[in-house]
Coordinates of C-alpha atoms and ligand atoms in Angstrom, one line a residue:
X1 CA -52.6 23.5 27.3
X2 CA -52.8 21.9 30.8
X3 CA -49.3 21.4 32.3
X4 CA -48.5 18.1 33.3
X5 CA -48.7 17.2 37.1
X6 CA -44.7 17.3 38.6
X7 CA -44.6 13.0 39.5
X8 CA -44.7 12.3 35.6
X9 CA -41.9 14.9 35.0
X10 CA -39.9 12.8 37.1
X11 CA -40.6 9.8 35.6
X12 CA -40.7 11.1 31.9
X13 CA -36.9 12.3 32.8
X14 CA -36.2 8.9 35.4
X15 CA -38.0 7.2 31.5
X16 CA -35.3 8.6 29.3
X17 CA -32.4 8.7 31.1
X18 CA -32.9 5.4 31.6
X19 CA -32.8 4.8 27.8
X20 CA -29.7 7.1 27.2
X21 CA -27.3 5.1 29.5
X22 CA -28.9 1.7 27.9
X23 CA -27.9 2.5 24.7
X24 CA -24.7 4.1 26.5
X25 CA -24.3 0.4 27.8
X26 CA -24.7 -1.5 24.5
X27 CA -23.1 0.0 22.4
X28 CA -19.3 -1.4 22.2
X29 CA -16.5 -0.8 24.1
X30 CA -13.8 -1.7 22.5
X31 CA -13.8 -0.2 19.6
X32 CA -13.4 -0.7 16.0
X33 CA -11.2 -1.3 13.9
X34 CA -11.8 -0.6 10.2
X35 CA -8.2 -1.4 8.5
X36 CA -8.1 0.5 5.0
X37 CA -4.9 -0.9 3.1
X38 CA -5.1 -0.5 -1.2
X39 CA -2.4 -1.9 -3.5
X40 CA 0.4 -0.2 -4.5
X41 CA -0.6 4.0 -3.1
X42 CA 2.2 6.2 -3.7
X43 CA 1.9 8.9 -0.4
X44 CA 2.3 11.1 -3.5
X45 CA -0.8 10.9 -5.5
X46 CA -2.5 11.3 -1.6
X47 CA -3.2 15.0 -1.8
X48 CA -3.4 15.3 2.5
X49 CA 0.5 14.6 1.1
X50 CA 0.8 16.7 -1.6
X51 CA -2.2 18.1 -3.5
X52 CA 0.4 18.3 -7.8
X53 CA -1.5 15.0 -9.2
X54 CA -4.3 14.3 -7.3
X55 CA -7.2 15.9 -4.8
X56 CA -8.3 13.2 -2.3
X57 CA -11.1 14.9 -0.1
X58 CA -12.1 11.7 1.6
X59 CA -8.9 9.8 2.1
X60 CA -7.9 13.3 3.2
X61 CA -10.7 13.6 5.8
X62 CA -8.3 10.2 7.2
X63 CA -6.2 13.2 8.1
X64 CA -7.9 15.9 9.1
X65 CA -9.7 14.6 11.0
X66 CA -7.2 12.7 13.0
X67 CA -3.5 11.9 11.9
X68 CA -1.0 11.3 8.9
X69 CA 2.5 9.6 9.2
X70 CA 4.9 11.8 7.0
X71 CA 7.3 9.0 8.0
X72 CA 5.4 5.6 7.5
X73 CA 7.8 3.1 6.5
X74 CA 7.4 -0.4 5.3
X75 CA 9.8 -3.2 6.5
X76 CA 10.4 -4.3 3.2
X77 CA 8.4 -3.0 0.2
X78 CA 6.7 -5.6 -1.9
X79 CA 3.2 -6.2 -1.3
X80 CA 3.1 -10.0 0.6
X81 CA 6.1 -9.4 2.5
X82 CA 4.9 -6.7 4.1
X83 CA 0.7 -8.3 4.6
X84 CA 2.9 -11.1 6.1
X85 CA 4.5 -8.0 8.7
X86 CA 0.9 -6.8 9.4
X87 CA -0.7 -9.9 10.3
X88 CA 2.4 -11.2 12.6
X89 CA 3.7 -8.0 14.1
X90 CA 7.1 -9.2 12.9
X91 CA 10.0 -8.7 9.9
X92 CA 10.2 -10.4 7.0
X93 CA 13.1 -12.7 8.4
X94 CA 11.0 -14.1 11.9
X95 CA 8.1 -14.4 10.5
X96 CA 9.5 -16.0 7.1
X97 CA 8.0 -14.4 4.3
X98 CA 10.6 -13.0 1.9
X99 CA 9.1 -12.9 -1.4
X100 CA 5.5 -12.6 -3.0
X101 CA 7.4 -16.6 -3.6
X102 CA 7.9 -18.2 -1.0
X103 CA 4.9 -19.5 1.2
X104 CA 3.4 -18.2 5.1
X105 CA 3.7 -20.5 7.6
X106 CA -0.3 -20.4 8.5
X107 CA 0.5 -21.4 11.8
X108 CA 2.0 -18.2 12.6
X109 CA -0.3 -15.8 14.9
X110 CA -1.4 -13.1 12.4
X111 CA -3.5 -9.9 14.5
X112 CA -6.9 -10.8 13.8
X113 CA -7.0 -14.0 15.1
X114 CA -6.2 -13.1 18.4
X115 CA -9.0 -10.4 18.1
X116 CA -11.8 -13.3 16.8
X117 CA -10.7 -14.8 20.1
X118 CA -11.3 -11.7 22.5
X119 CA -14.6 -11.7 21.1
X120 CA -14.5 -9.1 17.9
X121 CA -16.2 -9.5 14.9
X122 CA -13.6 -10.2 12.3
X123 CA -14.3 -10.3 8.8
X124 CA -11.4 -10.2 5.1
X125 CA -12.6 -9.1 1.7
X126 CA -10.4 -7.9 -0.8
X127 CA -6.4 -8.9 -1.6
X128 CA -4.3 -10.7 0.5
X129 CA -2.3 -11.9 -2.3
X130 CA -1.8 -15.8 -0.1
X131 CA -3.4 -19.1 1.2
X132 CA -7.0 -19.1 0.1
X133 CA -8.0 -19.4 4.1
X134 CA -7.2 -16.0 6.0
X135 CA -6.9 -18.0 9.7
X136 CA -8.9 -15.3 12.4
X137 CA -12.0 -14.4 9.8
X138 CA -15.7 -14.7 10.7
X139 CA -16.0 -14.0 6.8
X140 CA -14.4 -13.7 3.8
X141 CA -13.8 -12.9 0.5
X142 CA -10.3 -12.5 -1.0
X143 CA -8.9 -11.8 -4.9
X144 CA -6.5 -14.9 -5.4
X145 CA -3.3 -13.8 -6.1
X146 CA -3.0 -10.7 -7.7
X147 CA -6.5 -10.8 -9.3
X148 CA -8.3 -8.9 -11.2
X149 CA -9.9 -5.2 -12.0
X150 CA -12.2 -6.3 -14.4
X151 CA -14.7 -8.6 -13.5
X152 CA -12.8 -9.8 -10.6
X153 CA -13.1 -13.8 -9.8
X154 CA -13.5 -14.0 -5.5
X155 CA -12.1 -17.1 -3.0
X156 CA -15.2 -17.3 -1.1
X157 CA -16.0 -19.3 2.5
X158 CA -18.8 -20.6 -0.4
X159 CA -16.9 -21.4 -2.9
X160 CA -15.1 -19.5 -6.2
X161 CA -17.2 -16.7 -7.3
X162 CA -17.1 -15.1 -10.5
X163 CA -18.4 -11.2 -9.9
X164 CA -19.4 -8.6 -12.7
X165 CA -17.7 -5.1 -12.3
X166 CA -15.0 -3.0 -10.8
X167 CA -12.9 -4.6 -9.1
X168 CA -12.5 -1.1 -6.3
X169 CA -16.0 -1.0 -6.5
X170 CA -17.1 -4.2 -5.4
X171 CA -15.1 -5.1 -2.6
X172 CA -16.3 -1.3 -1.5
X173 CA -19.5 -3.3 -1.5
X174 CA -18.5 -6.3 0.0
X175 CA -17.6 -4.7 3.1
X176 CA -20.4 -1.7 3.2
X177 CA -23.1 -5.6 2.6
X178 CA -21.1 -6.8 6.1
X179 CA -21.3 -3.8 7.5
X180 CA -25.4 -3.0 7.4
X181 CA -26.5 -8.0 7.0
X182 CA -23.7 -9.3 8.8
X183 CA -22.8 -7.3 11.9
X184 CA -23.5 -8.5 15.5
X185 CA -23.7 -5.0 16.6
X186 CA -23.6 -6.6 19.6
X187 CA -20.2 -7.1 19.2
X188 CA -17.1 -4.5 18.3
X189 CA -15.8 -5.6 15.1
X190 CA -12.3 -5.6 12.8
X191 CA -13.1 -5.0 9.6
X192 CA -10.0 -5.3 6.3
X193 CA -11.1 -3.9 3.8
X194 CA -8.9 -4.3 0.9
X195 CA -8.0 -2.9 -2.1
X196 CA -6.6 -4.1 -5.7
X197 CA -5.8 -0.7 -7.0
X198 CA -3.8 0.9 -8.0
X199 CA -1.7 -2.1 -8.4
X200 CA -0.2 -2.7 -12.2
X201 CA -1.8 -2.6 -14.7
X202 CA -3.0 0.4 -13.0
X203 CA -6.8 -0.3 -15.0
X204 CA -9.4 2.4 -13.7
X205 CA -13.3 2.8 -14.4
X206 CA -14.0 2.8 -17.6
X207 CA -15.8 6.7 -16.9
X208 CA -12.4 8.3 -15.1
X209 CA -10.2 5.8 -17.8
X210 CA -12.0 8.5 -19.9
X211 CA -11.1 11.5 -17.8
X212 CA -7.8 10.7 -16.9
X213 CA -6.8 9.6 -20.6
X214 CA -8.0 14.2 -21.0
X215 CA -5.4 15.0 -18.0
X216 CA -1.9 15.8 -18.5
X217 CA 0.2 15.6 -14.7
X218 CA 3.0 17.5 -14.0
X219 CA 6.8 16.1 -14.6
X220 CA 8.5 15.3 -11.1
X221 CA 12.1 16.7 -11.4
X222 CA 14.3 13.3 -11.1
X223 CA 12.6 11.8 -14.2
X224 CA 15.3 11.7 -16.4
X225 CA 18.0 10.5 -13.8
X226 CA 20.9 8.5 -14.4
X227 CA 22.0 6.6 -11.2
X228 CA 25.3 8.4 -11.8
X229 CA 26.0 8.5 -8.3
X230 CA 24.0 5.2 -7.5
X231 CA 25.1 3.0 -7.5
X232 CA 24.8 -1.0 -9.0
X233 CA 21.3 -1.9 -8.2
X234 CA 20.2 1.4 -9.5
X235 CA 21.8 0.9 -12.7
X236 CA 20.4 -2.6 -13.5
X237 CA 16.8 -2.3 -11.7
X238 CA 14.4 -3.3 -14.9
X239 CA 11.4 -0.2 -14.2
X240 CA 12.2 1.8 -15.6
X241 CA 9.7 4.4 -17.2
X242 CA 11.3 3.6 -21.3
X243 CA 13.0 0.8 -20.7
X244 CA 10.9 -1.2 -19.0
X245 CA 7.3 -0.5 -18.7
X246 CA 6.0 -2.3 -21.2
X247 CA 3.5 -0.6 -24.3
X248 CA 0.4 -3.4 -25.0
X249 CA 0.1 -5.0 -20.1
X250 CA 1.3 -0.9 -18.9
X251 CA -0.5 2.1 -21.3
X252 CA -3.3 0.1 -23.5
X253 CA -1.7 -0.3 -27.1
X254 CA -3.2 -3.0 -28.6
X255 CA -0.4 -6.0 -29.9
X256 CA -1.9 -5.5 -34.4
X257 CA -1.0 -1.6 -33.6
X258 CA 1.9 -2.4 -32.4
X259 CA 3.0 -4.8 -35.3
X260 CA 1.7 -2.2 -37.8
X261 CA 3.9 0.0 -37.1
X262 CA 7.3 -2.4 -37.5
X263 CA 6.8 -4.4 -33.8
X264 CA 7.6 -1.2 -31.6
X265 CA 7.7 -4.1 -28.8
X266 CA 6.0 -7.7 -30.3
X267 CA 3.3 -9.0 -27.8
X268 CA 2.5 -12.4 -28.2
X269 CA -1.2 -12.9 -28.6
X270 CA -2.9 -13.5 -25.5
X271 CA 0.1 -13.6 -23.0
X272 CA -0.1 -11.8 -20.2
X273 CA 1.8 -8.7 -22.3
X274 CA -1.2 -8.4 -24.0
X275 CA -3.9 -5.5 -23.3
X276 CA -6.7 -8.0 -24.5
X277 CA -5.8 -10.1 -20.9
X278 CA -7.5 -7.0 -18.3
X279 CA -9.3 -6.2 -21.9
X280 CA -11.1 -9.2 -22.7
X281 CA -12.6 -9.6 -19.3
X282 CA -15.6 -7.8 -20.1
X283 CA -18.5 -8.5 -21.2
X284 CA -19.6 -6.4 -24.5
X285 CA -21.0 -3.4 -22.8
X286 CA -18.0 -3.3 -20.9
X287 CA -15.6 -3.4 -23.7
X288 CA -17.5 -1.1 -25.5
X289 CA -16.9 1.0 -23.0
X290 CA -13.4 0.5 -22.2
X291 CA -12.9 -0.2 -26.7
X292 CA -12.7 4.2 -28.0
X293 CA -11.3 5.7 -25.2
X294 CA -8.2 2.7 -25.5
X295 CA -8.6 3.1 -29.5
X296 CA -7.8 7.0 -29.3
X297 CA -4.6 6.1 -27.7
X298 CA -3.7 3.9 -29.9
X299 CA -4.5 6.6 -32.7
X300 CA -2.5 8.8 -30.6
X301 CA 0.3 6.5 -30.0
X302 CA 0.0 5.8 -34.1
X303 CA 0.7 9.6 -35.1
X304 CA 3.0 10.7 -33.0
X305 CA 5.7 7.9 -32.1
X306 CA 7.1 7.4 -35.3
X307 CA 8.7 10.7 -34.4
X308 CA 9.5 10.8 -31.3
X309 CA 13.2 11.1 -29.1
X310 CA 13.5 9.4 -26.4
X311 CA 12.7 12.1 -23.7
X312 CA 9.6 12.6 -25.6
X313 CA 8.8 8.2 -25.0
X314 CA 9.3 8.6 -22.0
X315 CA 6.8 11.8 -21.4
X316 CA 4.6 9.8 -23.3
X317 CA 4.5 6.7 -21.8
X318 CA 5.1 8.2 -18.1
X319 CA 1.3 10.6 -18.7
X320 CA -0.8 7.1 -19.9
X321 CA 1.3 5.1 -17.1
X322 CA -0.7 8.6 -14.4
X323 CA -3.7 8.3 -16.1
X324 CA -3.9 4.9 -15.8
X325 CA -2.6 5.1 -12.2
X326 CA -4.3 8.4 -11.5
X327 CA -8.2 7.5 -12.5
X328 CA -8.2 3.6 -10.9
X329 CA -6.9 6.2 -7.2
X330 CA -9.9 8.8 -7.6
X331 CA -12.3 5.4 -6.8
X332 CA -10.1 4.3 -4.3
X333 CA -11.0 8.0 -2.9
X334 CA -14.6 7.8 -3.8
X335 CA -15.2 3.9 -2.4
X336 CA -14.0 4.7 0.5
X337 CA -16.1 8.2 0.7
X338 CA -19.1 5.6 0.5
X339 CA -17.4 3.6 3.7
X340 CA -17.1 6.6 5.7
X341 CA -20.3 8.3 5.6
X342 CA -21.4 4.7 6.4
X343 CA -19.7 5.1 9.2
X344 CA -21.1 8.8 10.1
X345 CA -25.4 7.5 9.2
X346 CA -25.0 4.3 11.5
X347 CA -23.5 6.5 14.5
X348 CA -20.6 4.5 14.1
X349 CA -18.0 6.4 14.2
X350 CA -17.5 7.4 16.9
X351 CA -16.0 4.6 18.7
X352 CA -14.2 3.0 15.1
X353 CA -10.4 3.3 14.5
X354 CA -10.3 3.9 10.8
X355 CA -6.5 4.2 9.0
X356 CA -5.7 4.4 5.9
X357 CA -2.3 2.7 4.6
X358 CA -0.6 0.7 1.1
X359 CA 1.7 -2.3 1.3
X360 CA 4.0 -0.3 0.4
X361 CA 5.4 3.3 -1.7
X362 CA 5.6 3.6 -5.2
X363 CA 7.3 5.3 -7.8
X364 CA 5.9 7.6 -9.7
X365 CA 8.2 8.3 -12.3
X366 CA 11.0 9.5 -9.3
X367 CA 14.3 8.8 -10.9
X368 CA 12.8 7.5 -13.9
X369 CA 11.6 4.4 -12.2
X370 CA 7.8 2.6 -11.6
X371 CA 7.1 0.0 -9.2
X372 CA 8.6 -0.1 -5.7
X373 CA 11.3 -2.2 -3.5
X374 CA 13.5 -0.7 -2.8
X375 CA 15.1 1.4 0.7
X376 CA 15.0 4.9 -1.2
X377 CA 12.5 6.6 -0.4
X378 CA 9.4 6.5 -2.4
X379 CA 9.5 3.1 -1.5
X380 CA 10.4 2.8 1.7
X381 CA 7.6 5.3 3.1
X382 CA 3.7 4.8 2.4
X383 CA 0.9 6.4 3.3
X384 CA -0.5 6.8 7.0
X385 CA -3.5 8.2 8.1
X386 CA -5.7 7.5 11.7
X387 CA -8.8 8.5 13.1
X388 CA -9.8 8.2 16.3
X389 CA -11.8 10.5 17.3
X390 CA -11.8 11.7 20.6
X391 CA -8.0 10.0 20.9
X392 CA -6.2 12.0 18.1
X393 CA -6.3 15.1 18.1
X394 CA -7.6 16.5 15.0
X395 CA -5.2 18.5 11.7
X396 CA -2.2 16.4 13.5
X397 CA 0.9 15.6 11.7
X398 CA 3.4 13.3 13.2
X399 CA 7.2 12.9 12.2
X400 CA 8.4 10.5 14.0
X401 CA 9.6 6.4 11.9
X402 CA 6.5 3.9 12.4
X403 CA 6.3 1.0 10.3
X404 CA 3.8 -1.3 9.1
X405 CA 5.6 -3.8 11.5
X406 CA 4.0 -1.7 14.9
X407 CA 0.2 -1.7 13.7
X408 CA -0.6 -5.3 14.7
X409 CA 0.5 -4.5 18.7
X410 CA -1.3 -1.3 18.1
X411 CA -4.7 -2.2 17.1
X412 CA -4.2 -5.5 20.0
X413 CA -3.8 -2.2 22.4
X414 CA -6.4 -0.7 21.5
X415 CA -8.7 -3.1 21.7
X416 CA -7.1 -3.8 24.8
X417 CA -5.4 -7.1 24.5
X418 CA -2.5 -8.4 24.6
X419 CA 0.1 -8.4 21.9
X420 CA 2.0 -11.4 22.1
X421 CA 5.6 -11.0 23.5
X422 CA 7.9 -12.5 20.3
X423 CA 6.7 -9.6 17.9
X424 CA 8.8 -6.8 17.4
X425 CA 7.2 -3.7 17.0
X426 CA 5.7 -0.7 18.9
X427 CA 2.5 0.3 19.6
X428 CA 1.4 4.1 18.4
X429 CA -0.6 4.5 21.1
X430 CA 1.4 7.2 22.4
X431 CA 1.4 8.7 18.8
X432 CA -2.1 8.9 18.3
X433 CA -2.4 9.8 21.7
X434 CA -0.1 12.6 21.3
X435 CA 2.4 11.5 24.7
X436 CA 5.7 11.9 22.1
X437 CA 7.7 11.6 24.9
X438 CA 7.2 8.2 25.4
X439 CA 8.4 7.4 21.9
X440 CA 11.8 6.7 21.4
X441 CA 12.5 4.8 18.2
X442 CA 15.0 6.4 16.5
X443 CA 16.0 3.8 13.5
X444 CA 14.6 1.3 12.1
X445 CA 15.2 -1.4 10.2
X446 CA 14.4 -2.3 6.2
X447 CA 15.7 -5.8 4.5
X448 CA 14.3 -6.6 0.6
X449 CA 14.7 -10.5 -0.7
X450 CA 13.8 -11.2 -3.9
X451 CA 16.2 -11.0 -6.4
X452 CA 16.6 -12.2 -9.3
X453 CA 13.1 -11.9 -10.2
X454 CA 11.2 -8.9 -12.0
X455 CA 12.5 -5.7 -11.4
X456 CA 15.8 -6.9 -10.8
X457 CA 16.7 -5.3 -7.8
X458 CA 19.3 -6.4 -5.4
X459 CA 19.2 -8.0 -2.3
X460 CA 19.8 -5.1 0.6
X461 CA 19.1 -4.0 4.5
X462 CA 19.6 -0.9 5.4
X463 CA 19.2 2.1 8.5
X464 CA 16.7 4.6 8.9
X465 CA 17.2 7.3 10.7
X466 CA 15.6 10.8 10.3
X467 CA 18.7 12.2 8.6
X468 CA 20.5 9.4 6.8
X469 CA 20.1 6.4 5.1
X470 CA 23.0 3.5 5.2
X471 CA 22.0 0.0 3.0
X472 CA 24.3 -2.8 2.0
X473 CA 23.6 -3.9 -1.4
X474 CA 24.6 -7.9 -1.8
X475 CA 24.0 -11.0 -2.9
X476 CA 25.9 -10.8 -5.8
X477 CA 27.0 -7.9 -5.4
X478 CA 29.2 -6.3 -2.2
X479 CA 28.5 -2.8 -2.3
X480 CA 27.0 0.5 0.6
X481 CA 25.4 3.3 -0.2
X482 CA 24.9 7.2 2.1
X483 CA 22.4 9.3 2.3
X484 CA 21.8 12.4 3.8
X485 CA 18.3 12.6 3.8
X486 CA 18.7 16.2 5.0
X487 CA 20.7 17.4 2.2
X488 CA 19.8 14.6 -0.8
X489 CA 15.8 14.5 0.2
X490 CA 16.1 13.1 -3.3
X491 CA 18.3 10.6 -2.5
X492 CA 20.5 11.5 -6.0
X493 CA 24.2 10.9 -4.7
X494 CA 25.6 7.8 -2.3
X495 CA 28.1 9.4 -0.4
X496 CA 28.8 6.7 1.0
X497 CA 32.3 7.1 0.0
X498 CA 33.3 11.1 0.9
X499 CA 35.3 11.1 3.5
X500 CA 33.8 13.9 5.8
X501 CA 30.8 11.1 5.9
X502 CA 33.3 8.6 7.4
X503 CA 32.2 9.2 11.5
X504 CA 28.4 9.1 9.9
X505 CA 29.4 5.0 8.3
X506 CA 31.5 3.7 10.7
X507 CA 27.9 5.8 13.1
X508 CA 25.2 3.8 11.3
X509 CA 26.7 0.3 10.7
X510 CA 27.1 0.7 14.9
X511 CA 23.5 0.9 14.5
X512 CA 21.9 -0.5 12.2
X513 CA 24.9 -4.5 13.9
X514 CA 22.4 -3.1 16.7
X515 CA 18.9 -3.0 14.9
X516 CA 20.1 -6.6 13.0
X517 CA 20.9 -8.1 16.8
X518 CA 17.5 -6.6 18.1
X519 CA 15.5 -8.2 15.2
X520 CA 17.8 -11.9 15.7
X521 CA 18.4 -10.9 11.9
X522 CA 21.7 -12.2 11.1
X523 CA 24.6 -12.9 8.2
X524 CA 22.9 -16.7 9.1
X525 CA 19.4 -15.2 8.2
X526 CA 20.6 -13.7 4.8
X527 CA 22.0 -16.4 3.2
X528 CA 20.1 -19.5 4.4
X529 CA 16.7 -17.4 2.1
X530 CA 19.1 -17.3 -0.7
X531 CA 19.5 -21.2 -0.3
X532 CA 15.8 -20.9 -0.3
X533 CA 14.7 -18.7 -2.8
X534 CA 17.2 -20.8 -4.9
X535 CA 15.1 -23.9 -4.3
Ligands
SGN601 C1 3.6 -8.4 -10.9 C2 3.2 -6.9 -11.6 C3 4.9 -6.4 -11.0 C4 4.7 -6.2 -10.0 C5 4.4 -7.1 -9.1 C6 4.5 -7.5 -7.4 N1 3.8 -7.3 -13.1 O1 4.2 -9.1 -11.2 O2 5.2 -5.1 -11.6 O3 6.4 -5.8 -9.2 O4 3.2 -8.4 -9.2 O5 3.9 -6.2 -6.9 S1 2.6 -7.3 -13.7 O6 2.9 -7.0 -14.9 O7 1.6 -9.5 -13.4 O8 1.3 -6.4 -13.2 S2 2.9 -6.5 -5.7 O9 2.8 -5.3 -5.0 O10 2.0 -7.9 -5.5 O11 4.1 -7.0 -4.0
CA602 CA1 1.7 -4.2 -4.0

């Protein structure tokens, strides 16, 4: 073979160098942000935290390739308020979205608006939970309110539409299509990819439903908690599997089965409590996939229920609950995998910060409960995993106390956008970059408001440190609770009145009062929001 003359080699080298550096320049310097949030996804149901219930290999990739936070929490453990806190970077009492019912003041600055202004391309797909016109996003398709699992309706910029299929797959398809076809590759992007699953009434896709109804799951240690060493709030909450989980709506027993068995729990046909409410959204083909599985559940129920003790009923309901809840999560995990693969296959993984979180934690039978709302760990904590290649050391576990309050400032700092001075969180950047000595928070503030309301969890606020949790329940009670998080991690004993803890109580009360001042919460605001809720 004739060798190339020297000058051609030099020219080739120059060409290659130039095209490489051109490619580099084309790549946006600012990182993309892919914010993945599911609804009611307990950290207990992510194998990066614990694999006793389910394997979530795709979500776990973020832990392996990035950081997993074991003490991430929310400031108010309920859906719409959590989302408002994430968007505004402010506590509930400041952004005003105290519960799922009071409106969100849309004149407030939200972090996507700042990204949009700074030249990011922005989009939101899935569950927002309030409003019909999210600000700061170039493109959106959102579920009205809670949304549905089967053939869900969407609010879009072109009007309302119903899409055939399973909600978790559909929200992913929308997000992938946006990444692939609507995105302007010359701009960095912020994509909010927001799942409805695994929110109640926990409907898995038919194939997962079939698979998961064959499984049984280990019982939580505190399933039969009688709340004897707790306050009034735990005793009066209406979220106990035996007493408050609904046979039809939740466990998927046909109203006709309940009636034939002597009105186990009467259900008004077509009401929200009727399993048919979601089932009937299906077309004939979808119904024919679900029906035999539901019939088999009904058969099992009919055979066992009449002779079951309360303890056995509790276990039966727990298993049914876990089958549906975890089956729904399995689809979330598969779909997260689809999106991570897309980033890999399109050269986007390296410059994209991927966040996986939930709007709050959830009880998976711990303390006999489902749902959330309490300052107790399973609902107060939320999963948080972040991957940012070259910035976060793979396989990092972080125990510092971080909150959803911090997300906005973290994303803004990563994107080199100035955060408004009145945001109340702290950027997680030092923790992401392994500079823990620059992080000095030792307590977080919590405040829950939605009472009286579904599940009847009383209003309370409190302070949480790594060692203790002190909460004040108010409105129709005036009770304090203290938990020793080290000695009693399952929070079974309220030691507020234990003389051994008198000094701890005194110290924490002072710190709590200081946090209320720091974050501008007050008795006046508590009273204002009580009055507002009455309207
Ligand atoms: C619905 C659920 C409740 C749940 C709230 C709030 N009932 O009312 O169990 O606590 O939403 O959830 S359901 O029968 O309609 O599913 S949140 O995640 O939106 O805060
Ligand atoms: Ca939620």
